[in-house]
Amino acid sequence: MFDLVNLINEPPYALPQKLKEQLYIRALSDITKHHYLKCAQYKKIIDMLGCHTEFNILAEVPFIPVRLFKEYELLSVEKSEVVKTMMSSGTSGQSVSKIFLDKVTAANQTKVLTKIVSSFIGVKRLPMLVIDTHLIVKDRNLFSARGAGVLGFSMLGYDVTYALNEKMELDLDRVEQFLKKHKDENILIFGFTFIIWQHFYKTLEKLNIKLSLGNGILIHGGGWKKLLGEAVDNSVFKARLNSATGLSKIYNYYGMVEQTGSIFMECEMGYLHSSIFSDILIRDFKDFSVLPPGQQGLIQLLSLLPVSYPGHSIITEDIGEIIGADDCRCGRKGRYFMIHGRIKKSEIRGCSDTYESIE
């Protein structure tokens, strides 16, 4: 069985794509066999599709729809071994994914997230400002995607301070006290994109207040569908935040609760990068064949982390395009890509598309 321990000390973006694929073919064969033997529902799917558990190329790795985690409780361990259940966000009436984590998977998620983000912000823990309410992490046994994201990133910070109160209103006094306390330090700022825009930036704009966050590093993700509805794309988001706060280091990330930990960070050139812990394929909308760089299709995500549930290879409802591999001007190896939205009729499911789920 593949063991992530062999990779955890490697630099997250140093492995060329060709060598990475050789590693992934072996690793994903092991992981697929594990889930095939341990998860009865997954075995049925693989058998029905006539797929194998040994691969010669990445394109042969079978995938399951991400939506399946909303309809079934998929586990590859005994339920008694589950230490944490994570759920995707959803409004009333929407179904949510349930992801069951054992100790190994939960620990690996934390280690990998730390490894990836540290390569952007440094290994030293930083004072941290969370653009959200503390209520989002009130139940530590049953995490929403937002709560899991906040707690996961909080491992990288100290003096964690929440910028919003229980009513999702900006607590300006608390934020200013935090900034005064850490005025000579670099600061990690984390939040979900739509919440940052709606509850942080818009309040600053309305009150015509400028904050001094020039020493901050902002990491954010999720909720782009609502922002695009307001004609706010990534460049507009960055420009407005910079104007209101002086923030210049702003990194978007792509990830989902079904593969927590192995997130895809945006580089300085504006592209999302796969690390050594994950990879991406683009599949044709009609026949699911793998598409070459430059063509848009459905995103298949591969992750080496899931042990307790069969989430190592999922087909998402997001549309993406691989730009290239190993040759991004930022210097990082591996595939890099862009997101082009979501297929029609899919449920709105971004982490910050909704925030009713904290109740």
Short mmCIF file of C-alpha atoms in Angstrom, two decimals:
data_model
loop_
_atom_site.label_atom_id
_atom_site.label_comp_id
_atom_site.label_asym_id
_atom_site.label_seq_id
_atom_site.Cartn_x
_atom_site.Cartn_y
_atom_site.Cartn_z
CA MET A 1 0.00 0.00 0.00
CA PHE A 2 1.28 3.46 -0.91
CA ASP A 3 2.35 5.44 2.16
CA LEU A 4 2.25 9.23 2.07
CA VAL A 5 5.11 9.34 4.58
CA ASN A 6 7.50 8.82 1.69
CA LEU A 7 6.38 12.12 0.12
CA ILE A 8 5.61 14.38 3.05
CA ASN A 9 9.11 15.84 3.35
CA GLU A 10 9.50 16.55 -0.37
CA PRO A 11 9.10 20.10 -1.74
CA PRO A 12 5.48 20.36 -2.94
CA TYR A 13 6.22 21.76 -6.39
CA ALA A 14 9.61 20.28 -7.36
CA LEU A 15 8.61 17.06 -9.15
CA PRO A 16 8.48 17.24 -12.97
CA GLN A 17 5.18 16.02 -14.45
CA LYS A 18 6.66 12.96 -16.18
CA LEU A 19 8.17 11.63 -12.94
CA LYS A 20 5.03 12.58 -11.05
CA GLU A 21 2.86 10.51 -13.39
CA GLN A 22 5.10 7.47 -12.90
CA LEU A 23 4.66 7.86 -9.14
CA TYR A 24 0.90 8.40 -9.43
CA ILE A 25 0.30 5.35 -11.61
CA ARG A 26 1.82 3.15 -8.91
CA ALA A 27 0.30 5.04 -5.96
CA LEU A 28 -3.22 5.29 -7.40
CA SER A 29 -3.19 1.60 -8.31
CA ASP A 30 -2.50 0.84 -4.62
CA ILE A 31 -5.08 3.32 -3.34
CA THR A 32 -7.76 2.17 -5.80
CA LYS A 33 -7.21 -1.46 -4.78
CA HIS A 34 -7.52 -0.46 -1.12
CA HIS A 35 -10.90 1.20 -1.65
CA TYR A 36 -12.07 -1.61 -3.94
CA LEU A 37 -11.44 -4.12 -1.16
CA LYS A 38 -12.72 -1.98 1.72
CA CYS A 39 -15.75 -0.11 0.32
CA ALA A 40 -18.57 -2.30 -1.01
CA GLN A 41 -20.31 0.53 -2.87
CA TYR A 42 -17.09 1.58 -4.56
CA LYS A 43 -16.42 -2.02 -5.60
CA LYS A 44 -19.89 -2.21 -7.18
CA ILE A 45 -19.23 0.94 -9.21
CA ILE A 46 -15.85 -0.27 -10.44
CA ASP A 47 -17.28 -3.67 -11.35
CA MET A 48 -20.29 -2.14 -13.13
CA LEU A 49 -18.05 0.14 -15.17
CA GLY A 50 -15.72 -2.75 -15.98
CA CYS A 51 -12.73 -0.77 -14.70
CA HIS A 52 -9.46 -2.18 -13.39
CA THR A 53 -7.39 -1.42 -10.32
CA GLU A 54 -4.02 -1.55 -12.10
CA PHE A 55 -3.13 1.28 -14.46
CA ASN A 56 -0.58 2.05 -17.16
CA ILE A 57 -1.51 5.71 -17.63
CA LEU A 58 -3.36 8.26 -15.49
CA ALA A 59 -6.24 8.40 -17.96
CA GLU A 60 -7.15 4.83 -16.93
CA VAL A 61 -7.75 5.77 -13.28
CA PRO A 62 -11.53 5.40 -12.76
CA PHE A 63 -13.43 8.29 -11.23
CA ILE A 64 -16.68 8.65 -9.34
CA PRO A 65 -18.97 11.70 -9.52
CA VAL A 66 -18.47 14.12 -6.65
CA ARG A 67 -22.25 14.18 -6.27
CA LEU A 68 -22.13 10.54 -5.09
CA PHE A 69 -20.92 11.71 -1.68
CA LYS A 70 -24.23 13.52 -1.28
CA GLU A 71 -26.25 10.40 -1.90
CA TYR A 72 -24.29 7.67 -0.14
CA GLU A 73 -22.15 7.26 2.95
CA LEU A 74 -18.97 5.96 1.38
CA LEU A 75 -16.41 4.55 3.79
CA SER A 76 -13.33 2.37 3.41
CA VAL A 77 -12.88 1.92 7.15
CA GLU A 78 -15.14 0.75 9.95
CA LYS A 79 -17.42 3.51 11.18
CA SER A 80 -15.92 3.07 14.65
CA GLU A 81 -12.62 4.35 13.21
CA VAL A 82 -14.14 7.65 12.04
CA VAL A 83 -12.86 10.56 14.13
CA LYS A 84 -14.29 13.45 12.12
CA THR A 85 -17.13 13.99 9.64
CA MET A 86 -16.87 16.87 7.20
CA MET A 87 -19.79 18.29 5.25
CA SER A 88 -20.06 20.49 2.21
CA SER A 89 -22.02 23.72 2.45
CA GLY A 90 -25.62 23.82 1.35
CA THR A 91 -28.80 25.81 1.80
CA SER A 92 -32.01 24.32 3.09
CA GLY A 93 -33.23 21.68 0.68
CA GLN A 94 -29.83 21.09 -0.86
CA SER A 95 -28.12 17.80 -0.20
CA VAL A 96 -24.62 17.92 1.27
CA SER A 97 -21.60 15.67 0.98
CA LYS A 98 -20.54 13.72 4.03
CA ILE A 99 -16.86 12.85 4.20
CA PHE A 100 -15.69 10.46 6.90
CA LEU A 101 -12.13 10.77 8.18
CA ASP A 102 -10.10 8.31 10.21
CA LYS A 103 -7.01 9.37 12.14
CA VAL A 104 -4.62 8.70 9.24
CA THR A 105 -6.59 10.69 6.67
CA ALA A 106 -7.26 13.59 9.05
CA ALA A 107 -3.58 13.79 9.99
CA ASN A 108 -2.48 13.63 6.37
CA GLN A 109 -4.85 16.46 5.43
CA THR A 110 -3.33 18.71 8.08
CA LYS A 111 0.27 17.84 7.14
CA VAL A 112 -0.27 18.36 3.43
CA LEU A 113 -2.22 21.61 3.80
CA THR A 114 0.56 22.95 6.02
CA LYS A 115 3.20 21.85 3.53
CA ILE A 116 1.51 23.47 0.54
CA VAL A 117 0.61 26.77 2.20
CA SER A 118 3.98 27.09 3.93
CA SER A 119 5.62 27.14 0.52
CA PHE A 120 3.76 30.43 -0.08
CA ILE A 121 3.84 32.11 3.34
CA GLY A 122 6.95 30.57 4.94
CA VAL A 123 7.27 27.99 7.70
CA LYS A 124 6.97 30.47 10.57
CA ARG A 125 3.50 30.75 12.11
CA LEU A 126 1.97 34.18 11.68
CA PRO A 127 -0.63 36.19 13.59
CA MET A 128 -3.88 35.33 11.84
CA LEU A 129 -6.98 37.28 10.98
CA VAL A 130 -9.97 35.20 9.86
CA ILE A 131 -12.59 37.04 7.82
CA ASP A 132 -15.49 35.09 9.29
CA THR A 133 -17.36 34.55 12.53
CA HIS A 134 -16.12 32.26 15.30
CA LEU A 135 -19.47 30.44 15.14
CA ILE A 136 -18.28 28.63 12.06
CA VAL A 137 -16.06 26.35 14.17
CA LYS A 138 -18.41 25.87 17.10
CA ASP A 139 -18.99 22.13 16.48
CA ARG A 140 -15.63 20.42 16.16
CA ASN A 141 -17.06 16.98 15.60
CA LEU A 142 -19.17 17.89 12.57
CA PHE A 143 -17.37 20.31 10.29
CA SER A 144 -18.86 22.31 7.48
CA ALA A 145 -16.50 22.97 4.59
CA ARG A 146 -16.06 26.53 5.86
CA GLY A 147 -15.38 25.44 9.40
CA ALA A 148 -12.92 22.81 8.25
CA GLY A 149 -11.15 25.36 6.08
CA VAL A 150 -10.86 27.88 8.91
CA LEU A 151 -9.59 25.30 11.38
CA GLY A 152 -7.21 23.79 8.83
CA PHE A 153 -5.60 27.12 7.99
CA SER A 154 -5.58 28.14 11.66
CA MET A 155 -2.80 25.58 12.15
CA LEU A 156 -0.57 28.04 10.30
CA GLY A 157 -1.31 31.00 12.57
CA TYR A 158 -1.42 32.19 16.17
CA ASP A 159 -3.48 34.78 17.99
CA VAL A 160 -6.31 33.77 15.64
CA THR A 161 -8.80 36.63 15.54
CA TYR A 162 -12.21 36.63 13.84
CA ALA A 163 -13.06 39.83 11.99
CA LEU A 164 -16.84 39.29 11.90
CA ASN A 165 -19.25 39.06 14.81
CA GLU A 166 -22.10 36.57 15.27
CA LYS A 167 -24.26 38.60 12.87
CA MET A 168 -21.60 38.47 10.14
CA GLU A 169 -20.88 42.17 10.68
CA LEU A 170 -17.37 43.59 10.57
CA ASP A 171 -16.06 44.15 14.10
CA LEU A 172 -13.89 47.12 13.24
CA ASP A 173 -12.66 47.71 16.80
CA ARG A 174 -11.44 44.13 17.10
CA VAL A 175 -9.70 44.27 13.72
CA GLU A 176 -7.98 47.57 14.49
CA GLN A 177 -6.78 46.29 17.87
CA PHE A 178 -5.38 43.20 16.17
CA LEU A 179 -3.57 45.30 13.56
CA LYS A 180 -2.17 47.63 16.22
CA LYS A 181 -0.88 44.66 18.23
CA HIS A 182 0.86 43.14 15.19
CA LYS A 183 1.75 46.29 13.26
CA ASP A 184 5.39 45.27 12.70
CA GLU A 185 4.71 41.63 11.79
CA ASN A 186 3.61 39.78 8.70
CA ILE A 187 -0.02 38.72 9.06
CA LEU A 188 -1.87 35.73 7.61
CA ILE A 189 -5.41 36.58 6.54
CA PHE A 190 -7.82 33.82 5.58
CA GLY A 191 -11.41 33.69 4.44
CA PHE A 192 -13.85 32.56 1.81
CA THR A 193 -13.97 34.75 -1.23
CA PHE A 194 -17.60 35.80 -1.22
CA ILE A 195 -17.62 36.45 2.52
CA ILE A 196 -14.52 38.62 2.24
CA TRP A 197 -16.16 40.59 -0.53
CA GLN A 198 -19.64 40.85 0.95
CA HIS A 199 -18.92 41.34 4.65
CA PHE A 200 -15.41 42.81 4.74
CA TYR A 201 -14.64 44.78 1.58
CA LYS A 202 -18.15 46.16 1.06
CA THR A 203 -18.31 47.37 4.67
CA LEU A 204 -14.97 49.15 4.31
CA GLU A 205 -16.18 50.68 1.05
CA LYS A 206 -19.50 51.78 2.55
CA LEU A 207 -17.81 53.39 5.56
CA ASN A 208 -15.00 54.77 3.40
CA ILE A 209 -12.40 53.23 5.70
CA LYS A 210 -8.87 52.25 4.70
CA LEU A 211 -7.10 49.55 6.70
CA SER A 212 -3.35 49.08 6.78
CA LEU A 213 -2.82 45.48 5.69
CA GLY A 214 0.26 46.00 3.52
CA ASN A 215 2.13 43.40 5.59
CA GLY A 216 -0.64 40.86 5.15
CA ILE A 217 -0.86 37.68 3.06
CA LEU A 218 -4.44 36.87 2.07
CA ILE A 219 -5.44 33.32 1.13
CA HIS A 220 -9.02 32.85 -0.03
CA GLY A 221 -11.21 30.46 -2.01
CA GLY A 222 -14.79 29.57 -2.89
CA GLY A 223 -17.91 31.51 -3.77
CA TRP A 224 -16.87 32.81 -7.17
CA LYS A 225 -20.24 32.10 -8.74
CA LYS A 226 -21.93 34.83 -6.70
CA LEU A 227 -19.09 37.27 -7.32
CA LEU A 228 -19.17 36.72 -11.06
CA GLY A 229 -22.87 37.61 -10.83
CA GLU A 230 -21.69 41.02 -9.59
CA ALA A 231 -19.12 41.25 -12.43
CA VAL A 232 -16.26 40.74 -9.96
CA ASP A 233 -13.52 38.51 -11.32
CA ASN A 234 -10.16 37.66 -9.76
CA SER A 235 -8.40 40.78 -11.02
CA VAL A 236 -11.19 43.09 -9.83
CA PHE A 237 -11.24 41.35 -6.46
CA LYS A 238 -7.50 41.87 -6.02
CA ALA A 239 -7.55 45.47 -7.18
CA ARG A 240 -10.41 46.49 -4.88
CA LEU A 241 -8.90 44.73 -1.84
CA ASN A 242 -5.57 46.37 -2.57
CA SER A 243 -7.19 49.78 -2.81
CA ALA A 244 -9.04 49.37 0.51
CA THR A 245 -6.33 47.66 2.55
CA GLY A 246 -2.96 47.86 0.77
CA LEU A 247 -2.92 44.07 0.42
CA SER A 248 -0.67 42.99 -2.45
CA LYS A 249 -0.07 39.32 -1.65
CA ILE A 250 -3.44 37.77 -2.46
CA TYR A 251 -3.68 34.06 -3.31
CA ASN A 252 -6.81 32.31 -4.50
CA TYR A 253 -7.06 28.55 -4.03
CA TYR A 254 -9.22 25.77 -5.48
CA GLY A 255 -10.30 22.82 -3.43
CA MET A 256 -13.31 20.95 -2.11
CA VAL A 257 -14.37 19.15 1.01
CA GLU A 258 -14.17 15.81 -0.82
CA GLN A 259 -10.39 16.30 -1.12
CA THR A 260 -9.55 18.55 1.82
CA GLY A 261 -5.85 19.20 2.30
CA SER A 262 -4.56 18.74 -1.23
CA ILE A 263 -5.63 22.19 -2.40
CA PHE A 264 -4.54 23.93 -5.61
CA MET A 265 -2.93 27.33 -4.91
CA GLU A 266 -2.85 30.24 -7.32
CA CYS A 267 0.67 31.32 -8.25
CA GLU A 268 2.02 34.81 -8.86
CA MET A 269 1.16 34.43 -12.58
CA GLY A 270 -2.52 33.84 -11.77
CA TYR A 271 -2.64 30.07 -12.44
CA LEU A 272 -3.73 27.25 -10.13
CA HIS A 273 -1.04 24.62 -9.50
CA SER A 274 -1.20 20.94 -8.61
CA SER A 275 1.29 19.92 -5.93
CA ILE A 276 2.97 16.52 -5.55
CA PHE A 277 -0.05 15.50 -3.45
CA SER A 278 -2.65 15.96 -6.18
CA ASP A 279 -3.14 16.14 -9.91
CA ILE A 280 -5.78 17.12 -12.42
CA LEU A 281 -7.14 15.78 -15.70
CA ILE A 282 -9.64 17.45 -18.01
CA ARG A 283 -12.34 15.17 -19.43
CA ASP A 284 -14.52 15.66 -22.49
CA PHE A 285 -18.14 16.57 -21.66
CA LYS A 286 -19.59 13.82 -23.84
CA ASP A 287 -17.32 10.79 -23.81
CA PHE A 288 -15.08 11.58 -20.80
CA SER A 289 -11.91 11.13 -22.83
CA VAL A 290 -8.88 13.03 -21.50
CA LEU A 291 -8.40 16.37 -23.26
CA PRO A 292 -5.04 18.00 -24.04
CA PRO A 293 -3.94 21.40 -22.66
CA GLY A 294 -5.88 24.32 -24.08
CA GLN A 295 -9.26 22.57 -24.23
CA GLN A 296 -12.07 23.04 -21.71
CA GLY A 297 -13.84 20.14 -20.06
CA LEU A 298 -14.86 18.59 -16.75
CA ILE A 299 -12.25 18.57 -14.03
CA GLN A 300 -11.12 15.21 -12.63
CA LEU A 301 -9.21 15.57 -9.37
CA LEU A 302 -6.69 13.02 -8.15
CA SER A 303 -5.45 13.04 -4.56
CA LEU A 304 -3.10 10.75 -2.66
CA LEU A 305 -4.67 11.58 0.72
CA PRO A 306 -8.04 9.78 1.11
CA VAL A 307 -7.67 6.48 2.97
CA SER A 308 -10.95 6.31 4.89
CA TYR A 309 -13.24 7.06 1.93
CA PRO A 310 -12.92 6.55 -1.86
CA GLY A 311 -12.33 10.20 -2.77
CA HIS A 312 -8.93 9.77 -4.42
CA SER A 313 -10.34 10.20 -7.95
CA ILE A 314 -13.48 12.27 -8.48
CA ILE A 315 -15.09 13.96 -11.44
CA THR A 316 -16.31 17.40 -10.43
CA GLU A 317 -19.04 19.66 -11.84
CA ASP A 318 -16.45 22.36 -12.55
CA ILE A 319 -15.13 23.31 -15.97
CA GLY A 320 -11.41 23.78 -16.35
CA GLU A 321 -8.53 23.99 -18.77
CA ILE A 322 -4.96 22.82 -18.33
CA ILE A 323 -2.56 25.54 -19.41
CA GLY A 324 0.64 23.53 -19.26
CA ALA A 325 3.05 21.54 -17.13
CA ASP A 326 6.46 22.34 -15.65
CA ASP A 327 6.84 25.59 -17.60
CA CYS A 328 4.90 28.19 -15.62
CA ARG A 329 6.92 31.38 -15.22
CA CYS A 330 6.52 31.11 -11.43
CA GLY A 331 8.97 28.19 -11.53
CA ARG A 332 6.72 25.53 -9.98
CA LYS A 333 6.68 22.07 -11.58
CA GLY A 334 3.59 20.02 -12.36
CA ARG A 335 0.36 20.89 -14.13
CA TYR A 336 -1.18 24.35 -13.90
CA PHE A 337 -4.68 25.30 -14.93
CA MET A 338 -7.63 27.68 -14.89
CA ILE A 339 -11.26 27.32 -13.81
CA HIS A 340 -14.01 28.42 -16.20
CA GLY A 341 -17.08 28.01 -14.01
CA ARG A 342 -19.47 25.19 -13.39
CA ILE A 343 -21.69 23.10 -15.64
CA LYS A 344 -25.29 24.26 -15.90
CA LYS A 345 -27.90 22.81 -13.57
CA SER A 346 -25.33 21.92 -10.94
CA GLU A 347 -26.18 22.97 -7.43
CA ILE A 348 -24.51 26.07 -6.05
CA ARG A 349 -22.12 24.52 -3.59
CA GLY A 350 -19.18 26.84 -3.05
CA CYS A 351 -17.96 27.13 0.51
CA SER A 352 -19.13 30.69 0.85
CA ASP A 353 -22.01 30.64 -1.62
CA THR A 354 -24.03 30.04 1.50
CA TYR A 355 -23.49 30.67 5.16
CA GLU A 356 -26.80 29.60 6.59
CA SER A 357 -25.23 26.23 7.44
CA ILE A 358 -23.47 27.56 10.53
CA GLU A 359 -26.71 27.52 12.43
#
